Tab-separated table of N, CA and C in Angstrom:
chain	number	residue	atom	x	y	z
O	1	MET	N	8.118	-205.626	-77.972
O	1	MET	CA	7.990	-206.891	-77.193
O	1	MET	C	8.854	-208.212	-77.148
O	2	GLU	N	9.355	-207.835	-78.425
O	2	GLU	CA	10.481	-209.372	-78.579
O	2	GLU	C	11.766	-208.766	-77.837
O	3	ALA	N	11.838	-207.272	-77.546
O	3	ALA	CA	13.447	-207.389	-76.724
O	3	ALA	C	12.919	-207.593	-75.021
O	4	ALA	N	11.624	-207.224	-74.713
O	4	ALA	CA	11.052	-207.595	-73.343
O	4	ALA	C	11.123	-209.561	-73.266
O	5	VAL	N	10.613	-209.984	-74.203
O	5	VAL	CA	10.874	-211.056	-74.322
O	5	VAL	C	12.399	-211.737	-73.793
O	6	ILE	N	13.449	-211.208	-75.030
O	6	ILE	CA	14.788	-211.414	-74.550
O	6	ILE	C	15.073	-211.309	-73.433
O	7	ALA	N	15.022	-209.673	-72.817
O	7	ALA	CA	15.451	-209.280	-71.084
O	7	ALA	C	14.968	-210.777	-70.983
O	8	ALA	N	14.258	-211.006	-70.372
O	8	ALA	CA	13.098	-211.807	-69.450
O	8	ALA	C	13.716	-212.958	-69.884
O	9	ALA	N	14.015	-213.961	-70.195
O	9	ALA	CA	15.270	-214.730	-70.746
O	9	ALA	C	16.370	-214.935	-70.332
O	10	VAL	N	16.982	-213.635	-70.625
O	10	VAL	CA	18.699	-213.626	-70.521
O	10	VAL	C	18.538	-213.508	-68.344
O	11	ASP	N	17.624	-213.118	-68.041
O	11	ASP	CA	17.341	-212.751	-66.127
O	11	ASP	C	17.097	-214.029	-65.914
O	12	ALA	N	16.174	-215.172	-66.493
O	12	ALA	CA	16.091	-216.116	-66.271
O	12	ALA	C	17.221	-216.838	-66.251
O	13	LYS	N	18.140	-216.715	-67.090
O	13	LYS	CA	19.236	-217.998	-67.307
O	13	LYS	C	20.086	-217.382	-66.374
O	14	ARG	N	20.204	-216.030	-66.035
O	14	ARG	CA	21.349	-215.640	-64.675
O	14	ARG	C	21.288	-215.788	-63.814
O	15	ALA	N	19.319	-216.106	-63.288
O	15	ALA	CA	19.395	-216.443	-62.137
O	15	ALA	C	19.275	-217.978	-61.820
O	16	GLY	N	19.539	-218.791	-63.131
O	16	GLY	CA	19.290	-219.900	-62.808
O	16	GLY	C	18.229	-220.895	-63.095
O	17	LEU	N	17.262	-220.249	-63.722
O	17	LEU	CA	15.728	-220.343	-63.292
O	17	LEU	C	16.037	-221.752	-64.736
O	18	PRO	N	15.061	-222.468	-64.607
O	18	PRO	CA	14.854	-223.583	-66.390
O	18	PRO	C	13.929	-222.459	-66.906
O	19	LEU	N	14.457	-222.814	-68.066
O	19	LEU	CA	13.907	-221.668	-69.077
O	19	LEU	C	12.246	-223.186	-69.540
O	20	ASP	N	11.197	-222.150	-70.137
O	20	ASP	CA	10.134	-223.280	-70.276
O	20	ASP	C	9.728	-223.723	-71.929
O	21	GLY	N	10.984	-223.333	-72.540
O	21	GLY	CA	11.289	-223.435	-74.450
O	21	GLY	C	10.087	-223.271	-74.824
O	22	ASP	N	9.096	-222.510	-74.881
O	22	ASP	CA	8.278	-222.158	-75.729
O	22	ASP	C	8.388	-220.722	-76.109
O	23	GLU	N	7.900	-220.735	-77.421
O	23	GLU	CA	8.243	-220.014	-78.272
O	23	GLU	C	8.118	-218.304	-78.688
O	24	ALA	N	7.867	-217.430	-78.437
O	24	ALA	CA	7.445	-216.470	-78.534
O	24	ALA	C	6.651	-216.379	-79.397
O	25	PRO	N	4.974	-215.722	-79.271
O	25	PRO	CA	4.015	-215.920	-80.965
O	25	PRO	C	4.395	-214.684	-81.221
O	26	PRO	N	4.339	-214.482	-82.918
O	26	PRO	CA	4.725	-213.574	-83.615
O	26	PRO	C	3.817	-212.401	-83.280
O	27	ALA	N	4.078	-211.521	-83.493
O	27	ALA	CA	3.709	-209.731	-83.285
O	27	ALA	C	2.769	-209.865	-84.190
O	28	ALA	N	1.230	-209.470	-83.456
O	28	ALA	CA	0.240	-208.395	-84.467
O	28	ALA	C	1.158	-207.873	-85.241
O	29	GLY	N	-0.428	-208.392	-86.757
O	29	GLY	CA	-0.053	-207.671	-88.378
O	29	GLY	C	1.195	-207.679	-88.632
O	30	THR	N	2.069	-208.806	-87.852
O	30	THR	CA	3.834	-208.329	-88.656
O	30	THR	C	3.324	-209.818	-90.141
O	31	ARG	N	3.916	-209.570	-91.055
O	31	ARG	CA	4.149	-210.671	-91.823
O	31	ARG	C	5.112	-211.845	-91.538
O	32	SER	N	4.718	-212.958	-92.335
O	32	SER	CA	6.500	-213.793	-91.941
O	32	SER	C	7.503	-213.250	-92.373
O	33	ARG	N	8.905	-213.874	-91.983
O	33	ARG	CA	9.336	-213.093	-92.801
O	33	ARG	C	10.920	-214.836	-92.440
O	34	LYS	N	10.541	-215.225	-92.341
O	34	LYS	CA	11.591	-217.095	-92.217
O	34	LYS	C	11.456	-216.963	-94.792
O	35	GLY	N	12.720	-217.093	-94.101
O	35	GLY	CA	13.394	-217.247	-95.597
O	35	GLY	C	13.571	-216.140	-96.280
O	36	ASP	N	13.501	-214.767	-95.733
O	36	ASP	CA	13.722	-213.499	-96.092
O	36	ASP	C	14.881	-212.787	-94.943
O	37	LEU	N	15.701	-212.956	-95.453
O	37	LEU	CA	17.229	-212.538	-95.197
O	37	LEU	C	17.023	-210.982	-95.196
O	38	PRO	N	16.824	-210.634	-95.973
O	38	PRO	CA	17.047	-208.365	-95.616
O	38	PRO	C	15.777	-208.507	-94.819
O	39	ALA	N	14.632	-209.325	-94.625
O	39	ALA	CA	13.454	-208.861	-93.699
O	39	ALA	C	13.613	-209.340	-91.900
O	40	GLU	N	14.585	-210.322	-92.247
O	40	GLU	CA	14.648	-210.802	-91.034
O	40	GLU	C	15.819	-209.815	-90.551
O	41	THR	N	17.128	-209.452	-91.018
O	41	THR	CA	18.211	-208.799	-90.746
O	41	THR	C	17.805	-206.991	-90.288
O	42	ALA	N	16.860	-206.633	-90.983
O	42	ALA	CA	15.577	-205.398	-90.316
O	42	ALA	C	15.186	-205.915	-89.368
O	43	TRP	N	13.951	-206.641	-88.757
O	43	TRP	CA	13.740	-206.576	-87.471
O	43	TRP	C	14.540	-206.766	-86.480
O	44	LEU	N	15.652	-207.796	-87.002
O	44	LEU	CA	16.820	-208.224	-85.675
O	44	LEU	C	17.442	-206.082	-85.534
O	45	LEU	N	17.589	-205.989	-86.175
O	45	LEU	CA	17.891	-204.480	-85.904
O	45	LEU	C	17.308	-203.740	-85.316
O	46	LEU	N	15.856	-204.029	-85.010
O	46	LEU	CA	14.939	-203.340	-84.670
O	46	LEU	C	14.453	-203.468	-83.174
O	47	VAL	N	14.943	-204.630	-82.922
O	47	VAL	CA	15.057	-205.568	-81.567
O	47	VAL	C	15.997	-204.984	-80.842
O	48	ALA	N	17.401	-205.025	-81.662
O	48	ALA	CA	18.170	-204.984	-80.643
O	48	ALA	C	18.713	-203.294	-80.221
O	49	GLU	N	18.103	-202.352	-80.670
O	49	GLU	CA	17.974	-200.982	-80.656
O	49	GLU	C	16.848	-200.954	-79.489
O	50	ALA	N	15.939	-201.582	-79.687
O	50	ALA	CA	14.727	-201.410	-78.341
O	50	ALA	C	15.342	-202.227	-77.187
O	51	TYR	N	16.468	-203.005	-77.027
O	51	TYR	CA	16.688	-204.023	-76.459
O	51	TYR	C	18.035	-203.006	-75.657
O	52	ALA	N	18.565	-202.108	-76.197
O	52	ALA	CA	19.854	-201.351	-75.630
O	52	ALA	C	19.307	-199.574	-75.062
O	53	ARG	N	17.683	-199.754	-75.430
O	53	ARG	CA	17.200	-198.568	-74.691
O	53	ARG	C	16.240	-198.641	-73.841
O	54	ARG	N	16.522	-200.314	-73.135
O	54	ARG	CA	15.264	-200.338	-72.470
O	54	ARG	C	16.063	-199.762	-71.172
O	55	PRO	N	15.668	-199.396	-69.920
O	55	PRO	CA	15.422	-198.646	-68.847
O	55	PRO	C	16.719	-199.285	-68.195
O	56	ALA	N	17.738	-197.950	-67.462
O	56	ALA	CA	18.750	-198.958	-66.605
O	56	ALA	C	18.957	-199.922	-65.783
O	57	ALA	N	17.077	-199.917	-64.751
O	57	ALA	CA	17.492	-200.595	-64.244
O	57	ALA	C	16.950	-202.682	-64.611
O	58	GLU	N	16.489	-202.682	-66.030
O	58	GLU	CA	16.327	-203.805	-66.389
O	58	GLU	C	17.753	-204.277	-66.946
O	59	THR	N	18.610	-202.945	-67.992
O	59	THR	CA	19.868	-203.310	-67.793
O	59	THR	C	21.591	-203.436	-66.637
O	60	ALA	N	21.069	-203.249	-65.464
O	60	ALA	CA	22.051	-203.432	-64.630
O	60	ALA	C	22.763	-204.559	-64.718
O	61	GLY	N	22.368	-206.010	-65.100
O	61	GLY	CA	23.001	-206.857	-65.033
O	61	GLY	C	23.970	-207.301	-66.559
O	62	ALA	N	23.847	-206.578	-67.156
O	62	ALA	CA	23.661	-206.978	-68.513
O	62	ALA	C	25.567	-206.967	-68.410
O	63	ALA	N	26.350	-206.499	-67.861
O	63	ALA	CA	27.982	-206.060	-68.071
O	63	ALA	C	28.157	-207.491	-67.656
O	64	SER	N	27.644	-208.587	-66.229
O	64	SER	CA	28.484	-209.590	-65.746
O	64	SER	C	28.255	-210.949	-66.857
């Protein structure tokens, strides 16, 4: 879900659309990672992996 939110924000920015500034809510069942660098790092690696695995149609503009 986090990767999808990031992808939507990137697409909106590229299209010149204004960003609404709302923060995505935390995923259900996850504990707070605030102040826990190892947990935050692990989470961000999972998000990066999910972002990279998105279907080609969603990543077509990523190189521009």
